[in-house]
């Protein structure tokens, strides 16, 4: 019997090195174990050195990299069996009816699901340390996926210092390098922070009792993850009260008057735009964050008089991480310049901070954000507004107008004039630059462009008047 001891439960490199030395050894004659799991029982048997090369189809390493993260103690032996089988049958992995292939596929799917759940349900809490802002999260993965998932979290939260603590392994990112340390216990993890109460209020406010589908909700957000999600504490009560709230909504003509009001500015107001931006990088308030490259937050000087609000980042904005840098942004820049507004003096943002798209081959086609996505993202828009306190807010298009007013807006009826806001600012509504880009008729496009510039020129006149103290 050959015994191979791997350094860690997800030690793919160790596994690969070991199987290379096991060519010719029947899989049944090998025992796999992980250091620390009764390692002393069998002792270490080093695999042989000079072995002939293995035939490994392209798909195998990626499959093995995931399968090795499964908790099934037989995973190494199964992968070894598959490798041995592949030497005689190079197309073995294509045989979906083969019991070994089916078993590997099940393990692979379970690991992929777990990877996705970790991406969806890790919730960071702020735990500042001696070096400043630091975020920590506690998560209990079903499998050994922390190392497999590390690249995702590092890319997504590159500008944050963070730790993800799990019982198996902990990942730490300091903005420069990643480090892994042994597993931790839940007691090491932070338990709630000042934002948590607001998170709950907010979740309660966007929970729509009339759309409740309990089975589907639990399918997407399995109960075992609830204990580490601040908002999940509310779910049983919200479900219990959903029927009554729905009946009240119907009686009130569709309005949910019982929903708690999310007061984002009360919490977010004191925060700086830079702090909000850092927090928004980890936003998972709606599902749009998952396929997008990154959060595209607003940008501009903290004392800007004017805030320009678009719909959502497009393909180029998603890649660049900045609003309005693609074709619509170029049209906007030109129109602002013509109208006499200096873009570098304005704060530019979007109603929705993640790119919503449908993949079509290699292309990503813009998809319109739905109401729940706009509502979920209004948290950030309100917070930006509270931090910036702009004197003029310009809604570019219907989505921005919806997010800023809370109601459906017909642009043609409300454009080109100041709409007084409760906080003393003025809301101006105009078209979205992408609308102008989409008009096929050149004459119509030119006319619309003139109206767009005229709307912006009216805003420019108000900016001048405000700056002069009018
Ligand atoms: N369209 C928008 O609404 N916003 C952008 O940032 C880019 C295109």
Tab-separated table of C-alpha atoms and ligand atoms in Angstrom:
chain	number	residue	atom	x	y	z
A	1	UNK	CA	0.000	0.000	0.000
A	2	UNK	CA	1.330	3.431	-0.947
A	3	UNK	CA	0.361	6.260	1.378
A	4	UNK	CA	0.400	9.832	0.118
A	5	UNK	CA	0.112	12.667	2.604
A	6	UNK	CA	-0.966	16.014	1.244
A	7	UNK	CA	-0.160	19.265	3.012
A	8	UNK	CA	-3.754	20.574	3.124
A	9	UNK	CA	-7.274	19.378	2.256
A	10	UNK	CA	-7.215	21.539	-0.908
A	11	UNK	CA	-3.571	20.835	-1.796
A	12	UNK	CA	-3.946	20.614	-5.563
A	13	UNK	CA	-0.219	21.109	-6.301
A	14	UNK	CA	0.673	18.341	-3.876
A	15	UNK	CA	-1.907	16.048	-5.464
A	16	UNK	CA	-0.600	16.793	-8.939
A	17	UNK	CA	3.006	16.111	-7.950
A	18	UNK	CA	1.977	12.902	-6.216
A	19	UNK	CA	-0.068	11.407	-9.063
A	20	UNK	CA	2.790	12.025	-11.485
A	21	UNK	CA	4.832	9.689	-9.357
A	22	UNK	CA	2.087	7.097	-9.151
A	23	UNK	CA	1.934	6.129	-12.817
A	24	UNK	CA	1.560	2.379	-12.953
A	25	UNK	CA	0.381	2.131	-9.350
A	26	UNK	CA	-3.233	0.945	-9.291
A	27	UNK	CA	-5.477	3.529	-7.603
A	28	UNK	CA	-6.769	0.833	-5.252
A	29	UNK	CA	-3.224	0.435	-3.906
A	30	UNK	CA	-2.945	4.056	-2.789
A	31	UNK	CA	-4.206	5.649	0.392
A	32	UNK	CA	-4.588	9.422	0.392
A	33	UNK	CA	-4.516	11.489	3.520
A	34	UNK	CA	-4.071	15.059	4.621
A	35	UNK	CA	-1.347	16.093	7.069
A	36	UNK	CA	-2.822	16.413	10.518
A	37	UNK	CA	-5.594	13.880	9.860
A	38	UNK	CA	-4.048	10.853	11.602
A	39	UNK	CA	-0.877	11.439	9.619
A	40	UNK	CA	1.243	9.487	12.057
A	41	UNK	CA	-0.847	6.365	11.643
A	42	UNK	CA	0.622	5.413	8.291
A	43	UNK	CA	3.746	7.585	8.110
A	44	UNK	CA	4.700	9.527	4.982
A	45	UNK	CA	5.390	7.678	1.808
A	46	UNK	CA	6.992	9.868	-0.811
A	47	UNK	CA	5.854	9.147	-4.339
A	48	UNK	CA	8.406	7.868	-6.818
A	49	UNK	CA	10.382	10.433	-8.821
A	50	UNK	CA	11.124	9.521	-12.493
A	51	UNK	CA	7.773	8.663	-13.953
A	52	UNK	CA	6.613	8.749	-17.570
A	53	UNK	CA	4.428	11.733	-18.491
A	54	UNK	CA	0.710	11.500	-17.892
A	55	UNK	CA	-1.881	12.143	-20.560
A	56	UNK	CA	-4.143	14.806	-19.082
A	57	UNK	CA	-6.990	16.302	-21.133
A	58	UNK	CA	-7.370	20.075	-20.948
A	59	UNK	CA	-10.511	19.996	-18.817
A	60	UNK	CA	-9.052	17.759	-16.128
A	61	UNK	CA	-6.834	20.172	-14.131
A	62	UNK	CA	-9.654	22.688	-13.597
A	63	UNK	CA	-12.067	19.934	-12.657
A	64	UNK	CA	-9.525	18.442	-10.252
A	65	UNK	CA	-8.747	21.855	-8.748
A	66	UNK	CA	-12.430	22.156	-7.760
A	67	UNK	CA	-13.130	18.529	-6.852
A	68	UNK	CA	-10.157	18.493	-4.503
A	69	UNK	CA	-11.908	21.193	-2.456
A	70	UNK	CA	-14.854	18.883	-1.694
A	71	UNK	CA	-15.076	17.427	1.804
A	72	UNK	CA	-15.585	13.884	0.493
A	73	UNK	CA	-12.628	11.872	1.878
A	74	UNK	CA	-12.577	9.784	-1.300
A	75	UNK	CA	-11.971	12.743	-3.607
A	76	UNK	CA	-8.240	12.126	-4.104
A	77	UNK	CA	-8.741	8.450	-4.863
A	78	UNK	CA	-11.552	9.280	-7.306
A	79	UNK	CA	-9.369	11.777	-9.138
A	80	UNK	CA	-6.516	9.284	-9.207
A	81	UNK	CA	-8.873	6.657	-10.641
A	82	UNK	CA	-10.020	9.131	-13.274
A	83	UNK	CA	-6.430	9.922	-14.237
A	84	UNK	CA	-5.597	6.244	-14.521
A	85	UNK	CA	-8.745	5.746	-16.623
A	86	UNK	CA	-7.828	8.662	-18.873
A	87	UNK	CA	-4.557	6.991	-19.871
A	88	UNK	CA	-6.554	4.236	-21.569
A	89	UNK	CA	-9.641	6.289	-22.491
A	90	UNK	CA	-8.650	9.897	-23.283
A	91	UNK	CA	-12.338	10.828	-23.800
A	92	UNK	CA	-13.489	9.329	-20.500
A	93	UNK	CA	-14.647	12.714	-19.145
A	94	UNK	CA	-17.109	13.076	-22.050
A	95	UNK	CA	-18.910	9.907	-20.988
A	96	UNK	CA	-21.660	11.371	-18.802
A	97	UNK	CA	-23.033	7.856	-18.131
A	98	UNK	CA	-19.789	6.598	-16.563
A	99	UNK	CA	-20.347	6.245	-12.784
A	100	UNK	CA	-16.941	7.752	-11.946
A	101	UNK	CA	-17.521	10.738	-14.232
A	102	UNK	CA	-20.997	11.207	-12.737
A	103	UNK	CA	-19.610	11.155	-9.217
A	104	UNK	CA	-16.884	13.688	-10.070
A	105	UNK	CA	-19.488	15.870	-11.713
A	106	UNK	CA	-21.599	15.836	-8.546
A	107	UNK	CA	-18.622	16.810	-6.409
A	108	UNK	CA	-17.698	19.537	-8.894
A	109	UNK	CA	-21.235	20.965	-8.867
A	110	UNK	CA	-21.348	20.987	-5.066
A	111	UNK	CA	-18.062	22.905	-4.911
A	112	UNK	CA	-19.187	25.394	-7.574
A	113	UNK	CA	-22.398	26.011	-5.634
A	114	UNK	CA	-20.433	26.562	-2.464
A	115	UNK	CA	-18.104	28.996	-4.240
A	116	UNK	CA	-21.108	30.957	-5.430
A	117	UNK	CA	-22.723	30.952	-1.977
A	118	UNK	CA	-19.556	32.274	-0.401
A	119	UNK	CA	-19.478	35.119	-2.931
A	120	UNK	CA	-23.110	35.921	-2.207
A	121	UNK	CA	-23.194	35.550	1.563
A	122	UNK	CA	-19.938	36.882	2.913
A	123	UNK	CA	-20.892	40.037	4.852
A	124	UNK	CA	-18.074	42.287	5.960
A	125	UNK	CA	-18.232	44.195	9.218
A	126	UNK	CA	-16.026	47.166	9.871
A	127	UNK	CA	-13.423	46.423	12.579
A	128	UNK	CA	-10.859	49.234	12.430
A	129	UNK	CA	-7.400	48.288	13.691
A	130	UNK	CA	-4.198	50.215	14.420
A	131	UNK	CA	-3.605	50.711	10.692
A	132	UNK	CA	-7.054	52.149	10.000
A	133	UNK	CA	-10.078	50.785	8.168
A	134	UNK	CA	-10.289	47.020	8.209
A	135	UNK	CA	-13.193	44.716	7.400
A	136	UNK	CA	-13.780	41.187	8.613
A	137	UNK	CA	-16.300	38.502	7.777
A	138	UNK	CA	-17.170	35.124	9.239
A	139	UNK	CA	-18.243	32.385	6.848
A	140	UNK	CA	-18.727	28.626	7.162
A	141	UNK	CA	-18.202	27.033	3.769
A	142	UNK	CA	-19.481	23.539	3.116
A	143	UNK	CA	-16.183	22.641	1.412
A	144	UNK	CA	-12.517	23.722	1.414
A	145	UNK	CA	-13.059	26.633	-0.956
A	146	UNK	CA	-11.313	29.588	0.698
A	147	UNK	CA	-8.131	29.331	-1.388
A	148	UNK	CA	-10.126	28.588	-4.551
A	149	UNK	CA	-12.253	31.697	-3.984
A	150	UNK	CA	-9.470	34.006	-2.782
A	151	UNK	CA	-8.757	35.561	-6.206
A	152	UNK	CA	-12.378	36.648	-6.517
A	153	UNK	CA	-12.436	38.458	-3.168
A	154	UNK	CA	-9.034	40.056	-3.716
A	155	UNK	CA	-10.045	41.360	-7.147
A	156	UNK	CA	-13.451	42.529	-5.973
A	157	UNK	CA	-12.266	44.224	-2.776
A	158	UNK	CA	-8.740	45.141	-3.876
A	159	UNK	CA	-8.792	48.567	-2.242
A	160	UNK	CA	-10.103	47.313	1.130
A	161	UNK	CA	-8.057	45.702	3.893
A	162	UNK	CA	-10.020	42.635	4.888
A	163	UNK	CA	-10.030	39.195	6.500
A	164	UNK	CA	-12.399	36.337	5.797
A	165	UNK	CA	-12.417	33.961	8.732
A	166	UNK	CA	-13.633	30.386	8.335
A	167	UNK	CA	-13.240	27.237	10.451
A	168	UNK	CA	-10.836	25.728	7.869
A	169	UNK	CA	-8.659	28.559	6.666
A	170	UNK	CA	-8.579	32.361	6.886
A	171	UNK	CA	-7.785	34.757	4.081
A	172	UNK	CA	-6.234	38.154	4.827
A	173	UNK	CA	-5.698	40.919	2.268
A	174	UNK	CA	-3.766	44.044	3.213
A	175	UNK	CA	-4.137	45.882	-0.106
A	176	UNK	CA	-0.846	44.445	-1.393
A	177	UNK	CA	-0.663	40.744	-0.710
A	178	UNK	CA	-2.840	37.833	0.390
A	179	UNK	CA	-2.007	35.649	3.356
A	180	UNK	CA	-3.630	32.457	4.605
A	181	UNK	CA	-3.710	31.474	8.254
A	182	UNK	CA	-5.224	28.390	9.956
A	183	UNK	CA	-8.954	28.237	10.625
A	184	UNK	CA	-10.562	30.419	13.282
A	185	UNK	CA	-13.605	30.150	15.476
A	186	UNK	CA	-16.733	32.271	15.317
A	187	UNK	CA	-15.709	33.962	18.565
A	188	UNK	CA	-12.757	35.543	16.669
A	189	UNK	CA	-15.153	37.221	14.245
A	190	UNK	CA	-16.836	40.580	14.807
A	191	UNK	CA	-20.495	40.407	15.689
A	192	UNK	CA	-22.402	43.318	14.267
A	193	UNK	CA	-21.364	46.896	13.660
A	194	UNK	CA	-23.204	50.206	13.674
A	195	UNK	CA	-24.332	49.728	10.078
A	196	UNK	CA	-26.101	46.494	10.830
A	197	UNK	CA	-29.253	48.083	12.267
A	198	UNK	CA	-29.561	50.235	9.194
A	199	UNK	CA	-29.026	47.231	6.949
A	200	UNK	CA	-32.011	45.605	8.644
A	201	UNK	CA	-34.233	48.654	8.325
A	202	UNK	CA	-33.258	48.905	4.718
A	203	UNK	CA	-33.895	45.227	3.975
A	204	UNK	CA	-37.295	45.487	5.636
A	205	UNK	CA	-38.109	48.531	3.543
A	206	UNK	CA	-37.328	46.866	0.210
A	207	UNK	CA	-39.006	43.553	1.140
A	208	UNK	CA	-42.160	43.372	-0.964
A	209	UNK	CA	-44.767	41.134	0.744
A	210	UNK	CA	-46.786	40.845	-2.467
A	211	UNK	CA	-43.813	39.244	-4.252
A	212	UNK	CA	-43.018	36.721	-1.554
A	213	UNK	CA	-42.193	33.212	-2.805
A	214	UNK	CA	-40.838	31.393	0.223
A	215	UNK	CA	-39.537	28.274	-1.553
A	216	UNK	CA	-37.696	30.254	-4.172
A	217	UNK	CA	-36.331	32.651	-1.559
A	218	UNK	CA	-34.956	29.758	0.489
A	219	UNK	CA	-33.592	28.182	-2.662
A	220	UNK	CA	-31.526	31.304	-3.352
A	221	UNK	CA	-30.687	32.002	0.268
A	222	UNK	CA	-30.557	28.642	2.099
A	223	UNK	CA	-31.343	28.785	5.793
A	224	UNK	CA	-27.893	27.647	6.894
A	225	UNK	CA	-26.467	30.999	5.732
A	226	UNK	CA	-29.034	33.071	7.592
A	227	UNK	CA	-27.176	33.062	10.889
A	228	UNK	CA	-24.376	35.213	9.469
A	229	UNK	CA	-26.560	37.636	7.516
A	230	UNK	CA	-27.715	40.645	9.525
A	231	UNK	CA	-30.860	41.040	7.430
A	232	UNK	CA	-31.877	37.377	7.784
A	233	UNK	CA	-33.009	37.900	11.379
A	234	UNK	CA	-35.994	39.755	9.970
A	235	UNK	CA	-37.107	37.135	7.498
A	236	UNK	CA	-39.386	34.998	9.734
A	237	UNK	CA	-41.321	38.066	10.929
A	238	UNK	CA	-41.516	39.547	7.447
A	239	UNK	CA	-42.832	36.243	6.084
A	240	UNK	CA	-45.333	35.944	8.934
A	241	UNK	CA	-46.655	39.454	8.298
A	242	UNK	CA	-46.604	39.261	4.506
A	243	UNK	CA	-50.242	38.166	4.071
A	244	UNK	CA	-51.644	40.973	6.157
A	245	UNK	CA	-49.401	43.571	4.522
A	246	UNK	CA	-50.409	42.368	1.058
A	247	UNK	CA	-54.114	42.726	1.943
A	248	UNK	CA	-53.418	46.214	3.312
A	249	UNK	CA	-51.509	47.083	0.119
A	250	UNK	CA	-54.465	46.020	-2.022
A	251	UNK	CA	-56.811	48.098	0.155
A	252	UNK	CA	-54.453	51.084	-0.176
A	253	UNK	CA	-54.404	50.814	-3.975
A	254	UNK	CA	-50.973	49.149	-4.178
A	255	UNK	CA	-49.005	51.239	-1.716
A	256	UNK	CA	-47.228	49.426	1.110
A	257	UNK	CA	-47.880	51.872	3.906
A	258	UNK	CA	-46.668	49.458	6.607
A	259	UNK	CA	-43.120	49.140	5.276
A	260	UNK	CA	-40.521	50.686	7.529
A	261	UNK	CA	-38.884	53.676	5.912
A	262	UNK	CA	-35.173	53.255	5.208
A	263	UNK	CA	-33.439	56.391	6.270
A	264	UNK	CA	-30.153	55.998	4.476
A	265	UNK	CA	-29.017	59.607	4.913
A	266	UNK	CA	-29.334	59.371	8.705
A	267	UNK	CA	-26.585	56.776	8.698
A	268	UNK	CA	-24.733	57.569	5.545
A	269	UNK	CA	-24.898	61.347	5.877
A	270	UNK	CA	-21.938	61.781	8.163
A	271	UNK	CA	-19.800	59.536	5.969
A	272	UNK	CA	-17.476	61.050	3.424
A	273	UNK	CA	-17.905	60.257	-0.254
A	274	UNK	CA	-14.594	58.383	-0.133
A	275	UNK	CA	-15.825	56.207	2.758
A	276	UNK	CA	-19.092	55.528	0.949
A	277	UNK	CA	-17.231	54.568	-2.190
A	278	UNK	CA	-15.047	52.113	-0.257
A	279	UNK	CA	-18.145	50.570	1.313
A	280	UNK	CA	-19.993	50.393	-1.977
A	281	UNK	CA	-17.209	48.283	-3.493
A	282	UNK	CA	-18.608	45.385	-1.501
A	283	UNK	CA	-22.257	46.116	-2.213
A	284	UNK	CA	-24.436	43.039	-2.649
A	285	UNK	CA	-27.810	44.670	-2.042
A	286	UNK	CA	-29.196	43.235	-5.242
A	287	UNK	CA	-28.023	40.403	-7.512
A	288	UNK	CA	-26.443	42.742	-10.094
A	289	UNK	CA	-23.096	42.758	-8.290
A	290	UNK	CA	-22.334	39.118	-9.143
A	291	UNK	CA	-21.819	39.220	-12.914
A	292	UNK	CA	-20.493	42.798	-12.967
A	293	UNK	CA	-16.774	43.527	-12.855
A	294	UNK	CA	-17.003	46.085	-10.087
A	295	UNK	CA	-19.128	48.746	-8.409
A	296	UNK	CA	-19.015	51.978	-10.385
A	297	UNK	CA	-19.439	54.684	-7.784
A	298	UNK	CA	-19.888	58.409	-8.366
A	299	UNK	CA	-16.930	60.726	-8.814
A	300	UNK	CA	-16.283	64.444	-8.585
A	301	UNK	CA	-15.310	67.128	-6.099
A	302	UNK	CA	-16.847	66.939	-2.616
A	303	UNK	CA	-17.995	70.578	-2.909
A	304	UNK	CA	-19.690	70.226	-6.304
A	305	UNK	CA	-22.842	72.327	-6.705
A	306	UNK	CA	-24.199	70.010	-9.373
A	307	UNK	CA	-24.826	66.288	-9.216
A	308	UNK	CA	-25.483	64.525	-12.523
A	309	UNK	CA	-27.271	61.170	-12.246
A	310	UNK	CA	-27.345	58.620	-15.072
A	311	UNK	CA	-28.997	55.211	-15.253
A	312	UNK	CA	-26.291	52.589	-14.705
A	313	UNK	CA	-22.715	51.977	-15.871
A	314	UNK	CA	-22.322	50.552	-19.366
A	315	UNK	CA	-19.795	48.027	-20.627
A	316	UNK	CA	-16.868	50.458	-20.668
A	317	UNK	CA	-17.737	52.027	-17.325
A	318	UNK	CA	-17.929	48.539	-15.784
A	319	UNK	CA	-14.398	47.792	-16.963
A	320	UNK	CA	-12.957	51.221	-16.121
A	321	UNK	CA	-14.755	51.576	-12.765
A	322	UNK	CA	-15.772	55.164	-13.598
A	323	UNK	CA	-19.151	56.614	-14.666
A	324	UNK	CA	-19.798	57.988	-18.143
A	325	UNK	CA	-16.516	57.171	-19.864
A	326	UNK	CA	-17.996	55.297	-22.858
A	327	UNK	CA	-19.922	56.622	-25.888
A	328	UNK	CA	-22.773	58.115	-23.795
A	329	UNK	CA	-20.149	59.793	-21.620
A	330	UNK	CA	-18.470	61.347	-24.647
A	331	UNK	CA	-21.779	62.771	-25.820
A	332	UNK	CA	-22.482	64.019	-22.306
A	333	UNK	CA	-19.035	65.673	-22.070
A	334	UNK	CA	-19.559	67.484	-25.383
A	335	UNK	CA	-23.083	68.656	-24.439
A	336	UNK	CA	-21.944	69.844	-21.004
A	337	UNK	CA	-19.095	71.815	-22.585
A	338	UNK	CA	-21.494	73.397	-25.094
A	339	UNK	CA	-23.920	74.290	-22.307
A	340	UNK	CA	-21.147	75.846	-20.216
A	341	UNK	CA	-20.871	73.243	-17.445
A	342	UNK	CA	-17.392	72.110	-16.413
A	343	UNK	CA	-17.682	68.328	-15.873
A	344	UNK	CA	-14.651	68.357	-13.582
A	345	UNK	CA	-16.607	70.662	-11.228
A	346	UNK	CA	-19.667	68.384	-11.177
A	347	UNK	CA	-20.284	65.134	-9.283
A	348	UNK	CA	-21.251	62.416	-11.753
A	349	UNK	CA	-22.972	59.215	-10.676
A	350	UNK	CA	-25.635	56.668	-11.607
A	351	UNK	CA	-28.913	55.497	-10.106
A	352	UNK	CA	-27.675	51.887	-10.236
A	353	UNK	CA	-24.033	51.194	-9.485
A	354	UNK	CA	-23.521	47.855	-11.240
A	355	UNK	CA	-23.669	47.099	-14.962
A	356	UNK	CA	-26.737	45.033	-15.819
A	357	UNK	CA	-26.309	43.105	-19.035
A	358	UNK	CA	-27.240	40.033	-21.008
A	359	UNK	CA	-24.339	38.034	-22.437
A	360	UNK	CA	-24.580	37.539	-26.183
A	361	UNK	CA	-21.597	35.549	-27.377
A	362	UNK	CA	-18.599	37.568	-26.277
A	363	UNK	CA	-20.619	40.780	-26.032
A	364	UNK	CA	-22.473	42.130	-23.023
A	365	UNK	CA	-25.680	43.833	-24.020
A	366	UNK	CA	-27.112	46.572	-21.773
A	367	UNK	CA	-30.267	45.492	-19.916
A	368	UNK	CA	-32.569	47.970	-18.240
A	369	UNK	CA	-32.530	47.856	-14.433
A	370	UNK	CA	-35.790	46.765	-12.785
A	371	UNK	CA	-37.549	48.597	-9.965
A	372	UNK	CA	-36.184	46.387	-7.136
A	373	UNK	CA	-32.645	47.034	-8.407
A	374	UNK	CA	-33.253	50.775	-8.602
A	375	UNK	CA	-34.818	50.723	-5.141
A	376	UNK	CA	-31.982	48.663	-3.664
A	377	UNK	CA	-29.380	51.043	-5.098
A	378	UNK	CA	-31.215	54.164	-3.959
A	379	UNK	CA	-29.450	53.588	-0.654
A	380	UNK	CA	-26.198	54.749	-2.260
A	381	UNK	CA	-27.756	57.564	-4.239
A	382	UNK	CA	-29.397	58.970	-1.095
A	383	UNK	CA	-26.129	58.573	0.772
A	384	UNK	CA	-24.160	60.359	-1.959
A	385	UNK	CA	-26.707	63.149	-1.943
A	386	UNK	CA	-26.576	63.451	1.832
A	387	UNK	CA	-22.778	63.589	1.811
A	388	UNK	CA	-22.464	65.997	-1.118
A	389	UNK	CA	-25.473	68.258	-0.474
A	390	UNK	CA	-25.608	69.467	-4.090
A	391	UNK	CA	-27.686	72.556	-4.844
A	392	UNK	CA	-28.744	71.119	-8.212
A	393	UNK	CA	-29.412	67.501	-9.102
A	394	UNK	CA	-29.810	66.606	-12.773
A	395	UNK	CA	-31.632	63.387	-13.653
A	396	UNK	CA	-30.408	62.063	-16.993
A	397	UNK	CA	-33.280	59.914	-18.229
A	398	UNK	CA	-36.240	58.085	-16.743
A	399	UNK	CA	-34.364	55.654	-14.474
A	400	UNK	CA	-32.492	58.455	-12.724
A	401	UNK	CA	-35.702	60.490	-12.460
A	402	UNK	CA	-37.478	57.447	-10.967
A	403	UNK	CA	-34.708	56.916	-8.440
A	404	UNK	CA	-34.625	60.576	-7.449
A	405	UNK	CA	-38.380	61.181	-7.218
A	406	UNK	CA	-39.636	57.723	-6.223
A	407	UNK	CA	-42.270	57.821	-8.962
A	408	UNK	CA	-42.542	57.202	-12.715
A	409	UNK	CA	-41.623	60.340	-14.666
A	410	UNK	CA	-42.473	61.368	-18.218
A	411	UNK	CA	-39.385	63.237	-19.350
A	412	UNK	CA	-41.193	65.338	-21.978
A	413	UNK	CA	-43.592	66.716	-19.360
A	414	UNK	CA	-41.072	67.534	-16.640
A	415	UNK	CA	-37.838	68.433	-18.383
A	416	UNK	CA	-36.135	71.803	-18.485
A	417	UNK	CA	-37.407	73.341	-15.232
A	418	UNK	CA	-36.428	73.343	-11.591
A	419	UNK	CA	-38.426	71.033	-9.314
A	420	UNK	CA	-38.016	72.146	-5.705
A	421	UNK	CA	-36.831	69.399	-3.355
A	422	UNK	CA	-37.577	69.028	0.375
A	423	UNK	CA	-33.881	69.507	1.218
A	424	UNK	CA	-33.810	72.878	-0.559
A	425	UNK	CA	-32.048	71.646	-3.687
A	426	UNK	CA	-33.436	71.775	-7.216
A	427	UNK	CA	-34.093	68.724	-9.351
A	428	UNK	CA	-33.781	69.129	-13.117
A	429	UNK	CA	-34.897	66.364	-15.437
A	430	UNK	CA	-33.641	65.825	-18.970
A	431	UNK	CA	-33.044	63.064	-21.493
A	432	UNK	CA	-30.385	60.385	-21.230
A	433	UNK	CA	-27.472	60.773	-23.654
A	434	UNK	CA	-27.863	57.127	-24.769
A	435	UNK	CA	-31.370	57.989	-25.956
A	436	UNK	CA	-29.820	60.513	-28.359
A	437	UNK	CA	-27.279	57.943	-29.529
A	438	UNK	CA	-30.018	55.449	-30.323
A	439	UNK	CA	-32.127	57.731	-32.539
A	440	UNK	CA	-31.755	56.397	-36.094
A	441	UNK	CA	-33.047	59.535	-37.804
A	442	UNK	CA	-30.282	62.150	-38.130
A	443	UNK	CA	-32.603	65.138	-38.100
A	444	UNK	CA	-34.469	63.859	-35.030
A	445	UNK	CA	-31.158	63.137	-33.298
A	446	UNK	CA	-29.888	66.652	-34.022
A	447	UNK	CA	-33.134	68.206	-32.710
A	448	UNK	CA	-33.013	66.092	-29.547
A	449	UNK	CA	-29.393	67.015	-29.015
A	450	UNK	CA	-30.308	70.701	-29.166
A	451	UNK	CA	-33.036	70.199	-26.552
A	452	UNK	CA	-30.579	68.302	-24.372
A	453	UNK	CA	-27.991	71.106	-24.583
A	454	UNK	CA	-30.720	73.688	-23.925
A	455	UNK	CA	-31.767	71.808	-20.730
A	456	UNK	CA	-28.161	71.729	-19.582
A	457	UNK	CA	-27.714	75.414	-20.455
A	458	UNK	CA	-30.668	76.247	-18.190
A	459	UNK	CA	-28.914	74.305	-15.427
A	460	UNK	CA	-25.679	76.209	-16.169
A	461	UNK	CA	-27.548	79.509	-15.748
A	462	UNK	CA	-28.845	78.389	-12.343
A	463	UNK	CA	-25.332	77.297	-11.305
A	464	UNK	CA	-24.011	80.750	-12.166
A	465	UNK	CA	-26.863	82.432	-10.268
A	466	UNK	CA	-26.287	80.214	-7.206
A	467	UNK	CA	-22.539	80.810	-7.316
A	468	UNK	CA	-23.245	84.546	-7.366
A	469	UNK	CA	-25.426	84.150	-4.306
A	470	UNK	CA	-28.825	84.509	-6.003
B	1	LIG	N1	-24.993	55.339	-19.153
B	1	LIG	C1	-25.246	55.729	-17.873
B	1	LIG	O1	-26.388	55.968	-17.494
B	1	LIG	N2	-24.241	55.855	-17.049
B	1	LIG	C2	-22.984	55.624	-17.384
B	1	LIG	O2	-22.106	55.736	-16.535
B	1	LIG	C3	-22.735	55.229	-18.718
B	1	LIG	C4	-23.760	55.075	-19.585
